[in-house]
């Protein structure tokens, strides 16, 4: 029997990977693993995925990569290839981050804004997946959506939009 194709990593482009890595380390508390510094940074959130009973599983939380848009590594051509700039305008991939039990959307959004991010929206409830959502665009144009678990009997605040 074969195994499914598995998502193992998502990379975000930046024109300054070291600065982007500092941003994510400061906003989310992740470890900045330079591979090498300024070229590629692996952001390590630490911890393990949880089992249904709340105990830690053997599966580590996913990592996020940050690469230099001017020379995206790895690539067979050591000089890299075009395009060498950040994408601008239009839709781009969104990265979803689960808000930790000891953290809050308010703290994360404030920390992101202090470091140059722009809050796109906040206070939205998505019934289909039973979660509270908020979003920001980082200083490099990447859209981050924050996800808060609503629980089995969600009490959606009156000021939240809903779908």
mmCIF file of C-alpha atoms in Angstrom:
data_model
loop_
_atom_site.group_PDB
_atom_site.id
_atom_site.type_symbol
_atom_site.label_atom_id
_atom_site.label_comp_id
_atom_site.label_asym_id
_atom_site.label_seq_id
_atom_site.Cartn_x
_atom_site.Cartn_y
_atom_site.Cartn_z
ATOM 1 C CA UNK A 1 0.000 0.000 0.000
ATOM 2 C CA UNK A 2 1.353 3.429 -0.868
ATOM 3 C CA UNK A 3 1.279 6.471 1.387
ATOM 4 C CA UNK A 4 -0.414 9.737 0.399
ATOM 5 C CA UNK A 5 1.546 12.693 -0.879
ATOM 6 C CA UNK A 6 2.175 14.750 2.243
ATOM 7 C CA UNK A 7 2.538 18.490 2.694
ATOM 8 C CA UNK A 8 5.798 18.946 4.571
ATOM 9 C CA UNK A 9 6.646 22.632 4.286
ATOM 10 C CA UNK A 10 5.408 26.030 3.150
ATOM 11 C CA UNK A 11 7.854 28.803 2.218
ATOM 12 C CA UNK A 12 7.227 32.547 2.304
ATOM 13 C CA UNK A 13 9.178 34.926 0.060
ATOM 14 C CA UNK A 14 10.991 37.932 1.483
ATOM 15 C CA UNK A 15 13.483 40.472 0.212
ATOM 16 C CA UNK A 16 15.124 40.268 3.658
ATOM 17 C CA UNK A 17 14.836 36.714 5.063
ATOM 18 C CA UNK A 18 16.735 37.565 8.258
ATOM 19 C CA UNK A 19 14.324 40.433 9.053
ATOM 20 C CA UNK A 20 11.305 38.273 8.196
ATOM 21 C CA UNK A 21 12.632 35.525 10.460
ATOM 22 C CA UNK A 22 13.024 38.023 13.323
ATOM 23 C CA UNK A 23 9.440 39.235 12.665
ATOM 24 C CA UNK A 24 7.979 35.713 12.962
ATOM 25 C CA UNK A 25 10.172 34.822 15.951
ATOM 26 C CA UNK A 26 8.985 37.956 17.784
ATOM 27 C CA UNK A 27 5.304 37.761 16.769
ATOM 28 C CA UNK A 28 4.769 34.016 17.297
ATOM 29 C CA UNK A 29 7.678 33.030 19.557
ATOM 30 C CA UNK A 30 9.103 30.590 17.018
ATOM 31 C CA UNK A 31 12.746 29.490 16.850
ATOM 32 C CA UNK A 32 14.698 30.993 13.940
ATOM 33 C CA UNK A 33 16.803 28.234 12.373
ATOM 34 C CA UNK A 34 19.160 29.934 9.868
ATOM 35 C CA UNK A 35 19.974 27.641 6.928
ATOM 36 C CA UNK A 36 22.180 29.813 6.162
ATOM 37 C CA UNK A 37 21.465 33.248 7.594
ATOM 38 C CA UNK A 38 19.981 35.699 5.115
ATOM 39 C CA UNK A 39 19.374 33.017 2.472
ATOM 40 C CA UNK A 40 16.867 30.615 3.994
ATOM 41 C CA UNK A 41 15.359 30.554 7.470
ATOM 42 C CA UNK A 42 13.317 27.700 8.898
ATOM 43 C CA UNK A 43 10.862 28.850 11.543
ATOM 44 C CA UNK A 44 10.294 26.140 14.146
ATOM 45 C CA UNK A 45 7.195 26.574 16.325
ATOM 46 C CA UNK A 46 8.155 23.719 18.641
ATOM 47 C CA UNK A 47 5.750 21.427 20.415
ATOM 48 C CA UNK A 48 3.765 18.529 19.031
ATOM 49 C CA UNK A 49 0.368 18.108 17.416
ATOM 50 C CA UNK A 50 -2.170 17.129 20.062
ATOM 51 C CA UNK A 51 -4.083 13.873 20.260
ATOM 52 C CA UNK A 52 -7.888 14.046 20.630
ATOM 53 C CA UNK A 53 -7.489 13.642 24.410
ATOM 54 C CA UNK A 54 -5.216 16.728 24.586
ATOM 55 C CA UNK A 55 -1.963 14.834 25.129
ATOM 56 C CA UNK A 56 0.996 15.471 22.826
ATOM 57 C CA UNK A 57 1.356 13.131 19.862
ATOM 58 C CA UNK A 58 4.654 11.991 18.348
ATOM 59 C CA UNK A 59 4.128 14.366 15.399
ATOM 60 C CA UNK A 60 5.967 17.673 15.609
ATOM 61 C CA UNK A 61 4.257 20.908 14.595
ATOM 62 C CA UNK A 62 4.845 21.963 10.988
ATOM 63 C CA UNK A 63 7.645 24.381 10.141
ATOM 64 C CA UNK A 64 7.569 27.468 7.935
ATOM 65 C CA UNK A 65 10.369 28.481 5.591
ATOM 66 C CA UNK A 66 11.401 32.005 4.576
ATOM 67 C CA UNK A 67 13.413 32.368 1.387
ATOM 68 C CA UNK A 68 15.161 35.195 -0.438
ATOM 69 C CA UNK A 69 13.002 36.207 -3.416
ATOM 70 C CA UNK A 70 16.139 37.363 -5.268
ATOM 71 C CA UNK A 71 17.551 33.814 -5.309
ATOM 72 C CA UNK A 72 15.067 31.171 -4.178
ATOM 73 C CA UNK A 73 16.945 28.118 -2.891
ATOM 74 C CA UNK A 74 17.048 25.247 -3.624
ATOM 75 C CA UNK A 75 17.371 25.531 -7.397
ATOM 76 C CA UNK A 76 19.651 23.791 -9.906
ATOM 77 C CA UNK A 77 21.058 27.165 -11.026
ATOM 78 C CA UNK A 78 23.151 28.546 -8.151
ATOM 79 C CA UNK A 79 22.569 32.103 -9.427
ATOM 80 C CA UNK A 80 18.804 31.593 -9.270
ATOM 81 C CA UNK A 81 16.277 32.590 -11.915
ATOM 82 C CA UNK A 82 13.617 35.238 -12.524
ATOM 83 C CA UNK A 83 11.454 36.501 -10.981
ATOM 84 C CA UNK A 84 13.681 38.022 -8.299
ATOM 85 C CA UNK A 85 11.125 40.330 -6.686
ATOM 86 C CA UNK A 86 8.209 39.947 -4.341
ATOM 87 C CA UNK A 87 4.785 39.480 -5.867
ATOM 88 C CA UNK A 88 2.549 42.521 -5.676
ATOM 89 C CA UNK A 89 -1.176 42.884 -6.141
ATOM 90 C CA UNK A 90 -3.703 40.143 -6.610
ATOM 91 C CA UNK A 91 -4.301 37.091 -4.511
ATOM 92 C CA UNK A 92 -1.451 35.126 -2.999
ATOM 93 C CA UNK A 93 -1.323 32.032 -0.807
ATOM 94 C CA UNK A 94 -2.600 32.452 2.724
ATOM 95 C CA UNK A 95 -0.942 30.822 5.704
ATOM 96 C CA UNK A 96 -3.208 29.754 8.562
ATOM 97 C CA UNK A 97 -1.835 29.845 12.105
ATOM 98 C CA UNK A 98 -3.661 28.223 15.034
ATOM 99 C CA UNK A 99 -3.636 30.570 18.025
ATOM 100 C CA UNK A 100 -2.056 28.787 20.989
ATOM 101 C CA UNK A 101 -4.091 28.255 24.150
ATOM 102 C CA UNK A 102 -1.848 30.682 26.050
ATOM 103 C CA UNK A 103 -1.994 33.431 23.416
ATOM 104 C CA UNK A 104 -4.594 35.723 21.851
ATOM 105 C CA UNK A 105 -5.419 37.239 18.484
ATOM 106 C CA UNK A 106 -5.241 40.689 20.068
ATOM 107 C CA UNK A 107 -1.654 40.192 21.255
ATOM 108 C CA UNK A 108 -0.539 38.652 17.950
ATOM 109 C CA UNK A 109 -2.130 41.402 15.828
ATOM 110 C CA UNK A 110 -0.637 44.129 18.043
ATOM 111 C CA UNK A 111 2.829 42.531 17.888
ATOM 112 C CA UNK A 112 2.576 42.159 14.109
ATOM 113 C CA UNK A 113 1.435 45.794 13.649
ATOM 114 C CA UNK A 114 4.282 47.052 15.867
ATOM 115 C CA UNK A 115 6.672 45.335 13.456
ATOM 116 C CA UNK A 116 5.156 46.755 10.262
ATOM 117 C CA UNK A 117 2.283 44.386 9.466
ATOM 118 C CA UNK A 118 -1.170 45.618 8.437
ATOM 119 C CA UNK A 119 -4.286 44.112 9.985
ATOM 120 C CA UNK A 120 -6.603 43.074 7.144
ATOM 121 C CA UNK A 121 -9.617 42.087 9.238
ATOM 122 C CA UNK A 122 -10.510 40.787 12.642
ATOM 123 C CA UNK A 123 -13.390 39.317 14.591
ATOM 124 C CA UNK A 124 -14.952 36.927 12.086
ATOM 125 C CA UNK A 125 -16.611 33.578 12.834
ATOM 126 C CA UNK A 126 -16.552 30.845 10.161
ATOM 127 C CA UNK A 127 -19.262 28.361 11.068
ATOM 128 C CA UNK A 128 -18.250 25.807 8.410
ATOM 129 C CA UNK A 129 -15.039 25.094 10.328
ATOM 130 C CA UNK A 130 -16.191 26.456 13.701
ATOM 131 C CA UNK A 131 -13.431 28.992 14.207
ATOM 132 C CA UNK A 132 -12.736 32.635 15.028
ATOM 133 C CA UNK A 133 -10.567 34.315 12.375
ATOM 134 C CA UNK A 134 -8.385 37.415 12.065
ATOM 135 C CA UNK A 135 -5.821 38.292 9.370
ATOM 136 C CA UNK A 136 -2.772 40.466 8.717
ATOM 137 C CA UNK A 137 -0.354 41.118 5.872
ATOM 138 C CA UNK A 138 3.294 40.931 6.895
ATOM 139 C CA UNK A 139 5.786 43.587 5.706
ATOM 140 C CA UNK A 140 6.677 41.340 2.704
ATOM 141 C CA UNK A 141 3.114 40.992 1.443
ATOM 142 C CA UNK A 142 2.310 37.538 2.842
ATOM 143 C CA UNK A 143 -1.205 37.084 4.225
ATOM 144 C CA UNK A 144 -1.489 35.354 7.584
ATOM 145 C CA UNK A 145 -4.876 34.171 8.872
ATOM 146 C CA UNK A 146 -5.161 33.522 12.598
ATOM 147 C CA UNK A 147 -7.461 30.705 13.656
ATOM 148 C CA UNK A 148 -9.022 30.404 17.108
ATOM 149 C CA UNK A 149 -10.955 27.287 18.093
ATOM 150 C CA UNK A 150 -14.589 28.104 18.841
ATOM 151 C CA UNK A 151 -15.314 24.876 20.751
ATOM 152 C CA UNK A 152 -18.361 22.604 20.904
ATOM 153 C CA UNK A 153 -20.889 25.323 21.861
ATOM 154 C CA UNK A 154 -19.499 28.558 20.396
ATOM 155 C CA UNK A 155 -20.665 31.811 21.929
ATOM 156 C CA UNK A 156 -19.910 34.140 19.023
ATOM 157 C CA UNK A 157 -19.487 37.721 20.246
ATOM 158 C CA UNK A 158 -22.082 40.148 18.887
ATOM 159 C CA UNK A 159 -19.444 42.312 17.163
ATOM 160 C CA UNK A 160 -18.123 39.400 15.037
ATOM 161 C CA UNK A 161 -19.082 39.031 11.402
ATOM 162 C CA UNK A 162 -20.268 35.548 10.467
ATOM 163 C CA UNK A 163 -20.549 33.139 7.596
#
